[in-house]
PDB file of C-alpha atoms in Angstrom:
ATOM      1  CA  MET A  33       1.125  -7.558 -23.797  1.00 93.00           C
ATOM      2  CA  ARG A  34      -1.998  -9.170 -22.287  1.00 96.00           C
ATOM      3  CA  ILE A  35      -2.033 -12.957 -22.581  1.00 97.00           C
ATOM      4  CA  LEU A  36      -4.302 -15.782 -21.438  1.00 97.00           C
ATOM      5  CA  LEU A  37      -2.757 -19.246 -21.011  1.00 96.00           C
ATOM      6  CA  ILE A  38      -5.232 -22.082 -21.133  1.00 95.00           C
ATOM      7  CA  GLY A  39      -5.045 -25.855 -21.204  1.00 94.00           C
ATOM      8  CA  PRO A  40      -6.098 -29.018 -19.377  1.00 93.00           C
ATOM      9  CA  PRO A  41      -4.679 -30.280 -16.088  1.00 91.00           C
ATOM     10  CA  GLY A  42      -1.172 -31.594 -16.576  1.00 92.00           C
ATOM     11  CA  ALA A  43      -0.411 -29.374 -19.596  1.00 94.00           C
ATOM     12  CA  GLY A  44       2.251 -27.474 -17.675  1.00 92.00           C
ATOM     13  CA  LYS A  45       0.423 -24.100 -17.544  1.00 92.00           C
ATOM     14  CA  GLY A  46       1.964 -23.033 -14.254  1.00 90.00           C
ATOM     15  CA  THR A  47       5.532 -23.719 -15.359  1.00 92.00           C
ATOM     16  CA  GLN A  48       5.096 -22.018 -18.747  1.00 95.00           C
ATOM     17  CA  ALA A  49       3.293 -19.077 -17.179  1.00 95.00           C
ATOM     18  CA  VAL A  50       6.245 -18.323 -14.870  1.00 93.00           C
ATOM     19  CA  HIS A  51       8.816 -18.498 -17.681  1.00 94.00           C
ATOM     20  CA  LEU A  52       6.751 -16.610 -20.253  1.00 95.00           C
ATOM     21  CA  ALA A  53       5.796 -13.783 -17.885  1.00 95.00           C
ATOM     22  CA  ALA A  54       9.451 -13.426 -16.801  1.00 94.00           C
ATOM     23  CA  HIS A  55      10.657 -13.262 -20.418  1.00 93.00           C
ATOM     24  CA  LEU A  56       8.069 -10.618 -21.353  1.00 94.00           C
ATOM     25  CA  SER A  57       8.484  -8.654 -18.073  1.00 94.00           C
ATOM     26  CA  ILE A  58       4.762  -8.785 -17.388  1.00 96.00           C
ATOM     27  CA  GLN A  59       2.779  -9.767 -14.305  1.00 96.00           C
ATOM     28  CA  HIS A  60       1.987 -13.462 -13.839  1.00 95.00           C
ATOM     29  CA  ILE A  61      -1.550 -13.575 -12.370  1.00 96.00           C
ATOM     30  CA  SER A  62      -2.548 -16.893 -10.911  1.00 91.00           C
ATOM     31  CA  THR A  63      -5.993 -17.307  -9.324  1.00 87.00           C
ATOM     32  CA  GLY A  64      -4.504 -19.756  -6.784  1.00 84.00           C
ATOM     33  CA  ASP A  65      -1.950 -17.181  -5.635  1.00 88.00           C
ATOM     34  CA  LEU A  66      -4.641 -14.457  -5.554  1.00 88.00           C
ATOM     35  CA  PHE A  67      -6.935 -16.575  -3.357  1.00 85.00           C
ATOM     36  CA  ARG A  68      -4.093 -17.238  -0.927  1.00 86.00           C
ATOM     37  CA  GLU A  69      -3.225 -13.541  -0.809  1.00 87.00           C
ATOM     38  CA  HIS A  70      -6.809 -12.491  -0.050  1.00 86.00           C
ATOM     39  CA  ILE A  71      -7.212 -15.287   2.532  1.00 86.00           C
ATOM     40  CA  ASP A  72      -4.008 -14.226   4.283  1.00 87.00           C
ATOM     41  CA  GLN A  73      -5.125 -10.589   4.300  1.00 87.00           C
ATOM     42  CA  GLY A  74      -8.577 -11.502   5.614  1.00 87.00           C
ATOM     43  CA  THR A  75     -10.444  -9.589   2.892  1.00 86.00           C
ATOM     44  CA  GLU A  76     -14.128 -10.136   2.272  1.00 84.00           C
ATOM     45  CA  LEU A  77     -13.312 -11.906  -0.996  1.00 83.00           C
ATOM     46  CA  GLY A  78     -10.711 -14.004   0.801  1.00 82.00           C
ATOM     47  CA  GLN A  79     -13.159 -15.052   3.536  1.00 85.00           C
ATOM     48  CA  SER A  80     -15.737 -16.092   0.961  1.00 83.00           C
ATOM     49  CA  ALA A  81     -13.129 -17.997  -1.035  1.00 78.00           C
ATOM     50  CA  HIS A  82     -11.863 -19.737   2.142  1.00 81.00           C
ATOM     51  CA  THR A  83     -15.358 -20.859   3.131  1.00 82.00           C
ATOM     52  CA  HIS A  84     -15.918 -22.617  -0.200  1.00 73.00           C
ATOM     53  CA  MET A  85     -12.362 -23.999  -0.543  1.00 70.00           C
ATOM     54  CA  SER A  86     -12.433 -25.436   3.013  1.00 71.00           C
ATOM     55  CA  ALA A  87     -15.517 -27.359   2.012  1.00 70.00           C
ATOM     56  CA  GLY A  88     -13.703 -28.784  -1.015  1.00 64.00           C
ATOM     57  CA  LEU A  89     -15.590 -26.564  -3.431  1.00 66.00           C
ATOM     58  CA  LEU A  90     -14.464 -24.163  -6.147  1.00 72.00           C
ATOM     59  CA  ALA A  91     -14.917 -20.505  -5.318  1.00 81.00           C
ATOM     60  CA  PRO A  92     -18.118 -19.190  -6.977  1.00 87.00           C
ATOM     61  CA  ASP A  93     -17.794 -17.121 -10.143  1.00 92.00           C
ATOM     62  CA  GLU A  94     -18.614 -13.832  -8.455  1.00 91.00           C
ATOM     63  CA  VAL A  95     -15.767 -14.266  -5.964  1.00 89.00           C
ATOM     64  CA  THR A  96     -13.243 -15.361  -8.581  1.00 92.00           C
ATOM     65  CA  ILE A  97     -14.252 -12.527 -10.896  1.00 95.00           C
ATOM     66  CA  GLY A  98     -14.013 -10.054  -8.010  1.00 92.00           C
ATOM     67  CA  VAL A  99     -10.491 -11.204  -7.156  1.00 91.00           C
ATOM     68  CA  ILE A 100      -9.348 -10.859 -10.787  1.00 95.00           C
ATOM     69  CA  LYS A 101     -11.007  -7.465 -11.260  1.00 95.00           C
ATOM     70  CA  GLU A 102      -9.222  -6.152  -8.140  1.00 93.00           C
ATOM     71  CA  ARG A 103      -5.858  -7.467  -9.375  1.00 95.00           C
ATOM     72  CA  LEU A 104      -6.193  -6.074 -12.898  1.00 96.00           C
ATOM     73  CA  ALA A 105      -6.942  -2.638 -11.431  1.00 94.00           C
ATOM     74  CA  ARG A 106      -3.482  -2.440  -9.832  1.00 94.00           C
ATOM     75  CA  PRO A 107      -0.929  -0.176 -11.587  1.00 95.00           C
ATOM     76  CA  ASP A 108       1.605  -2.951 -12.201  1.00 95.00           C
ATOM     77  CA  THR A 109      -0.636  -4.527 -14.829  1.00 95.00           C
ATOM     78  CA  GLU A 110      -0.509  -1.447 -17.078  1.00 92.00           C
ATOM     79  CA  CYS A 111       2.483  -2.894 -18.924  1.00 90.00           C
ATOM     80  CA  GLY A 112       0.786  -6.235 -19.407  1.00 95.00           C
ATOM     81  CA  PHE A 113      -0.126  -9.476 -17.660  1.00 97.00           C
ATOM     82  CA  LEU A 114      -0.423 -13.210 -18.157  1.00 97.00           C
ATOM     83  CA  LEU A 115      -3.546 -14.915 -16.777  1.00 97.00           C
ATOM     84  CA  ASP A 116      -3.105 -18.448 -15.432  1.00 93.00           C
ATOM     85  CA  GLY A 117      -6.227 -20.340 -14.212  1.00 87.00           C
ATOM     86  CA  PHE A 118      -8.775 -17.725 -15.282  1.00 94.00           C
ATOM     87  CA  PRO A 119     -11.247 -17.766 -16.930  1.00 96.00           C
ATOM     88  CA  ARG A 120     -12.254 -21.353 -16.208  1.00 92.00           C
ATOM     89  CA  ASN A 121     -15.704 -21.161 -17.778  1.00 95.00           C
ATOM     90  CA  LEU A 122     -17.658 -19.102 -20.326  1.00 96.00           C
ATOM     91  CA  ALA A 123     -19.283 -16.825 -17.726  1.00 96.00           C
ATOM     92  CA  GLN A 124     -15.852 -15.837 -16.443  1.00 96.00           C
ATOM     93  CA  ALA A 125     -14.620 -15.253 -19.973  1.00 97.00           C
ATOM     94  CA  VAL A 126     -17.496 -12.854 -20.694  1.00 97.00           C
ATOM     95  CA  ALA A 127     -16.814 -11.084 -17.354  1.00 97.00           C
ATOM     96  CA  LEU A 128     -13.147 -10.713 -18.274  1.00 97.00           C
ATOM     97  CA  ASP A 129     -14.141  -9.121 -21.633  1.00 97.00           C
ATOM     98  CA  ASP A 130     -16.255  -6.592 -19.683  1.00 96.00           C
ATOM     99  CA  ILE A 131     -13.459  -5.860 -17.168  1.00 96.00           C
ATOM    100  CA  LEU A 132     -10.982  -5.190 -19.975  1.00 96.00           C
ATOM    101  CA  ALA A 133     -13.494  -3.140 -21.952  1.00 94.00           C
ATOM    102  CA  ASP A 134     -14.062  -0.908 -18.930  1.00 92.00           C
ATOM    103  CA  SER A 135     -10.347  -0.170 -18.880  1.00 89.00           C
ATOM    104  CA  LYS A 136     -10.291   0.296 -22.682  1.00 90.00           C
ATOM    105  CA  SER A 137      -8.018  -2.695 -23.241  1.00 92.00           C
ATOM    106  CA  ARG A 138      -8.291  -6.242 -24.566  1.00 93.00           C
ATOM    107  CA  LEU A 139      -6.365  -9.505 -24.676  1.00 96.00           C
ATOM    108  CA  ASP A 140      -3.596  -9.699 -27.250  1.00 95.00           C
ATOM    109  CA  ALA A 141      -3.348 -13.468 -27.390  1.00 96.00           C
ATOM    110  CA  VAL A 142      -4.795 -16.702 -26.039  1.00 97.00           C
ATOM    111  CA  LEU A 143      -2.382 -19.624 -25.980  1.00 97.00           C
ATOM    112  CA  ASP A 144      -4.130 -22.976 -25.898  1.00 97.00           C
ATOM    113  CA  LEU A 145      -1.814 -25.764 -24.656  1.00 97.00           C
ATOM    114  CA  ASP A 146      -2.699 -29.007 -26.412  1.00 96.00           C
ATOM    115  CA  ILE A 147      -1.802 -32.369 -24.902  1.00 96.00           C
ATOM    116  CA  PRO A 148      -3.133 -35.927 -25.424  1.00 96.00           C
ATOM    117  CA  GLU A 149      -5.300 -37.232 -22.570  1.00 95.00           C
ATOM    118  CA  ALA A 150      -3.041 -40.272 -22.165  1.00 95.00           C
ATOM    119  CA  GLU A 151      -0.070 -38.019 -21.519  1.00 95.00           C
ATOM    120  CA  VAL A 152      -2.036 -35.990 -18.972  1.00 95.00           C
ATOM    121  CA  VAL A 153      -2.847 -39.177 -17.091  1.00 96.00           C
ATOM    122  CA  ARG A 154       0.788 -40.323 -17.273  1.00 95.00           C
ATOM    123  CA  ARG A 155       2.134 -36.970 -16.061  1.00 94.00           C
ATOM    124  CA  ILE A 156      -0.213 -36.572 -13.103  1.00 94.00           C
ATOM    125  CA  ALA A 157      -0.732 -40.191 -12.023  1.00 95.00           C
ATOM    126  CA  GLY A 158       3.051 -40.727 -11.918  1.00 96.00           C
ATOM    127  CA  ARG A 159       3.626 -38.022  -9.338  1.00 95.00           C
ATOM    128  CA  ARG A 160       4.815 -39.047  -5.878  1.00 96.00           C
ATOM    129  CA  LEU A 161       5.131 -36.701  -2.891  1.00 96.00           C
ATOM    130  CA  CYS A 162       7.218 -37.079   0.279  1.00 96.00           C
ATOM    131  CA  ARG A 163       5.065 -37.383   3.415  1.00 94.00           C
ATOM    132  CA  GLN A 164       7.656 -35.489   5.481  1.00 93.00           C
ATOM    133  CA  HIS A 165       8.306 -32.672   2.997  1.00 92.00           C
ATOM    134  CA  ARG A 166       5.637 -32.156   0.339  1.00 85.00           C
ATOM    135  CA  GLU A 167       7.927 -29.937  -1.690  1.00 87.00           C
ATOM    136  CA  HIS A 168      10.006 -33.010  -2.492  1.00 94.00           C
ATOM    137  CA  ILE A 169       8.266 -34.304  -5.586  1.00 94.00           C
ATOM    138  CA  PHE A 170       9.219 -37.285  -7.788  1.00 96.00           C
ATOM    139  CA  HIS A 171       7.756 -39.024 -10.806  1.00 96.00           C
ATOM    140  CA  VAL A 172       7.774 -42.762 -11.492  1.00 95.00           C
ATOM    141  CA  ASP A 173       8.856 -42.190 -15.099  1.00 93.00           C
ATOM    142  CA  TYR A 174      10.482 -38.738 -15.417  1.00 91.00           C
ATOM    143  CA  SER A 175      12.295 -38.376 -12.085  1.00 94.00           C
ATOM    144  CA  PRO A 176      12.102 -41.630 -10.141  1.00 96.00           C
ATOM    145  CA  PRO A 177      13.683 -41.882  -6.661  1.00 96.00           C
ATOM    146  CA  GLU A 178      16.855 -43.943  -6.238  1.00 96.00           C
ATOM    147  CA  VAL A 179      14.986 -46.257  -3.867  1.00 96.00           C
ATOM    148  CA  THR A 180      11.384 -47.058  -4.815  1.00 94.00           C
ATOM    149  CA  GLY A 181       8.957 -45.464  -2.358  1.00 95.00           C
ATOM    150  CA  ALA A 182      11.580 -43.422  -0.500  1.00 97.00           C
ATOM    151  CA  CYS A 183      12.514 -39.727  -0.786  1.00 97.00           C
ATOM    152  CA  ASP A 184      16.096 -39.168  -2.047  1.00 96.00           C
ATOM    153  CA  VAL A 185      16.419 -36.046   0.116  1.00 96.00           C
ATOM    154  CA  CYS A 186      15.157 -37.121   3.534  1.00 95.00           C
ATOM    155  CA  GLY A 187      14.192 -40.780   3.217  1.00 95.00           C
ATOM    156  CA  GLY A 188      10.542 -40.048   3.902  1.00 96.00           C
ATOM    157  CA  GLU A 189       7.802 -42.273   2.492  1.00 97.00           C
ATOM    158  CA  LEU A 190       6.568 -41.307  -0.989  1.00 97.00           C
ATOM    159  CA  TYR A 191       2.867 -41.412  -1.674  1.00 96.00           C
ATOM    160  CA  GLN A 192       0.294 -40.679  -4.369  1.00 95.00           C
ATOM    161  CA  ARG A 193      -2.290 -37.987  -3.643  1.00 90.00           C
ATOM    162  CA  ASP A 194      -5.926 -38.960  -4.097  1.00 87.00           C
ATOM    163  CA  ASP A 195      -6.214 -36.091  -6.616  1.00 85.00           C
ATOM    164  CA  ASP A 196      -3.475 -37.733  -8.670  1.00 92.00           C
ATOM    165  CA  ARG A 197      -5.199 -41.077  -9.098  1.00 93.00           C
ATOM    166  CA  GLU A 198      -6.327 -41.974 -12.653  1.00 94.00           C
ATOM    167  CA  THR A 199     -10.070 -41.996 -11.907  1.00 93.00           C
ATOM    168  CA  THR A 200      -9.869 -38.494 -10.402  1.00 90.00           C
ATOM    169  CA  ILE A 201      -7.733 -37.206 -13.284  1.00 93.00           C
ATOM    170  CA  ARG A 202     -10.265 -38.384 -15.830  1.00 93.00           C
ATOM    171  CA  LYS A 203     -13.076 -36.689 -13.916  1.00 91.00           C
ATOM    172  CA  ARG A 204     -11.066 -33.439 -13.907  1.00 89.00           C
ATOM    173  CA  LEU A 205     -10.599 -33.813 -17.680  1.00 93.00           C
ATOM    174  CA  GLU A 206     -14.320 -34.263 -18.118  1.00 92.00           C
ATOM    175  CA  VAL A 207     -14.933 -31.038 -16.166  1.00 88.00           C
ATOM    176  CA  TYR A 208     -12.337 -29.273 -18.317  1.00 91.00           C
ATOM    177  CA  ARG A 209     -14.028 -30.412 -21.527  1.00 92.00           C
ATOM    178  CA  SER A 210     -17.456 -29.369 -20.392  1.00 93.00           C
ATOM    179  CA  GLU A 211     -16.646 -26.070 -18.636  1.00 90.00           C
ATOM    180  CA  THR A 212     -13.281 -24.733 -19.801  1.00 89.00           C
ATOM    181  CA  ALA A 213     -12.963 -25.875 -23.415  1.00 88.00           C
ATOM    182  CA  PRO A 214     -15.869 -23.575 -24.436  1.00 92.00           C
ATOM    183  CA  VAL A 215     -13.677 -20.664 -23.358  1.00 95.00           C
ATOM    184  CA  VAL A 216     -11.343 -21.558 -26.281  1.00 95.00           C
ATOM    185  CA  ASP A 217     -14.296 -21.351 -28.672  1.00 95.00           C
ATOM    186  CA  HIS A 218     -15.212 -17.954 -27.213  1.00 96.00           C
ATOM    187  CA  TYR A 219     -11.791 -16.566 -28.040  1.00 97.00           C
ATOM    188  CA  LEU A 220     -11.528 -18.398 -31.355  1.00 96.00           C
ATOM    189  CA  ALA A 221     -14.477 -16.298 -32.425  1.00 96.00           C
ATOM    190  CA  GLN A 222     -12.428 -13.205 -31.580  1.00 95.00           C
ATOM    191  CA  GLY A 223      -9.457 -14.479 -33.575  1.00 96.00           C
ATOM    192  CA  LEU A 224      -7.161 -14.573 -30.527  1.00 96.00           C
ATOM    193  CA  VAL A 225      -6.309 -18.287 -30.134  1.00 96.00           C
ATOM    194  CA  THR A 226      -3.128 -20.064 -31.117  1.00 96.00           C
ATOM    195  CA  THR A 227      -2.935 -23.774 -30.229  1.00 97.00           C
ATOM    196  CA  ILE A 228       0.522 -25.061 -29.348  1.00 96.00           C
ATOM    197  CA  SER A 229       1.722 -28.502 -28.405  1.00 97.00           C
ATOM    198  CA  ALA A 230       2.501 -28.952 -24.697  1.00 96.00           C
ATOM    199  CA  LEU A 231       4.664 -32.017 -25.411  1.00 96.00           C
ATOM    200  CA  GLY A 232       8.410 -31.893 -25.003  1.00 93.00           C
ATOM    201  CA  GLN A 233      10.861 -30.131 -22.688  1.00 92.00           C
ATOM    202  CA  VAL A 234       9.934 -26.895 -20.930  1.00 92.00           C
ATOM    203  CA  ARG A 235      12.134 -24.815 -23.241  1.00 94.00           C
ATOM    204  CA  GLU A 236      10.704 -26.413 -26.369  1.00 96.00           C
ATOM    205  CA  VAL A 237       7.156 -25.531 -25.305  1.00 96.00           C
ATOM    206  CA  LEU A 238       8.255 -22.036 -24.326  1.00 96.00           C
ATOM    207  CA  ASP A 239       9.836 -21.550 -27.779  1.00 95.00           C
ATOM    208  CA  ARG A 240       6.495 -22.392 -29.351  1.00 96.00           C
ATOM    209  CA  ALA A 241       4.697 -19.934 -27.162  1.00 96.00           C
ATOM    210  CA  LEU A 242       7.123 -17.115 -27.904  1.00 95.00           C
ATOM    211  CA  VAL A 243       6.929 -17.719 -31.646  1.00 95.00           C
ATOM    212  CA  ALA A 244       3.118 -17.827 -31.452  1.00 95.00           C
ATOM    213  CA  ILE A 245       3.007 -14.323 -29.979  1.00 93.00           C
ATOM    214  CA  GLY A 246       5.768 -12.987 -32.264  1.00 88.00           C
ATOM    215  CA  GLN A 247       8.355 -12.581 -29.532  1.00 76.00           C
ATOM    216  CA  GLY A 248      11.150 -14.794 -30.858  1.00 62.00           C
ATOM    217  CA  GLN A 249      12.399 -17.761 -28.889  1.00 54.00           C
ATOM    218  CA  VAL A 250      15.086 -19.083 -26.585  1.00 52.00           C
ATOM    219  CA  ASP A 251      18.313 -19.307 -28.587  1.00 49.00           C
ATOM    220  CA  ALA A 252      20.560 -22.361 -28.767  1.00 42.00           C
ATOM    221  CA  SER A 253      22.766 -21.232 -25.899  1.00 40.00           C
ATOM    222  CA  GLY A 254      19.786 -21.092 -23.548  1.00 44.00           C
ATOM    223  CA  GLU A 255      19.735 -17.274 -23.437  1.00 41.00           C
ATOM    224  CA  TRP A 256      16.527 -15.390 -24.106  1.00 38.00           C
ATOM    225  CA  GLY A 257      16.320 -13.960 -27.606  1.00 37.00           C
ATOM    226  CA  CYS A 258      13.789 -11.778 -29.393  1.00 33.00           C
TER     227      CYS A 258
END
């Protein structure tokens, strides 16, 4: 099965992608992971991506498309894949159609994660990271530290990233609406899109995704069921 997961920042795409790909035994393809892989290997694509990312810019379409094309050509994608973070605009969506057509395949489903803007702001703006260990992450509403401003694990100072401030979040949402939302329209015209609510617990959203693609859901005991 070949799936595209799409949605605004804060919709939980990364979390859902990991669980959904694992359940379906298909490859989870994240553009962020691919860029890091190419950068670490020093490939031409990786060097180009690094140049732009170091300047605080998005990698240009031709680089992103090149990275995805190379990944989809690997044998482990023959049984299926889940795309996370690509395509981010209409030009990339058209390029993906061409890549798949060349391999005589196509997407089976596009899952559009829907979430109110207010909830996106609440989810992202509430995040707090530990200055000593950035993998220690808290949330002022959902997982607050025992002592305000201090990491429960190491006692380090908690802080809010500039990218997580409300003004920045709203700018990111504007970019999503102008650049990425048209991708949904592109696939709606192909009859591939199912919109599912991204509200609720991780398992609840995963259930909706599995039902949407006709693969059952997680049963009451927490075990995977089809």
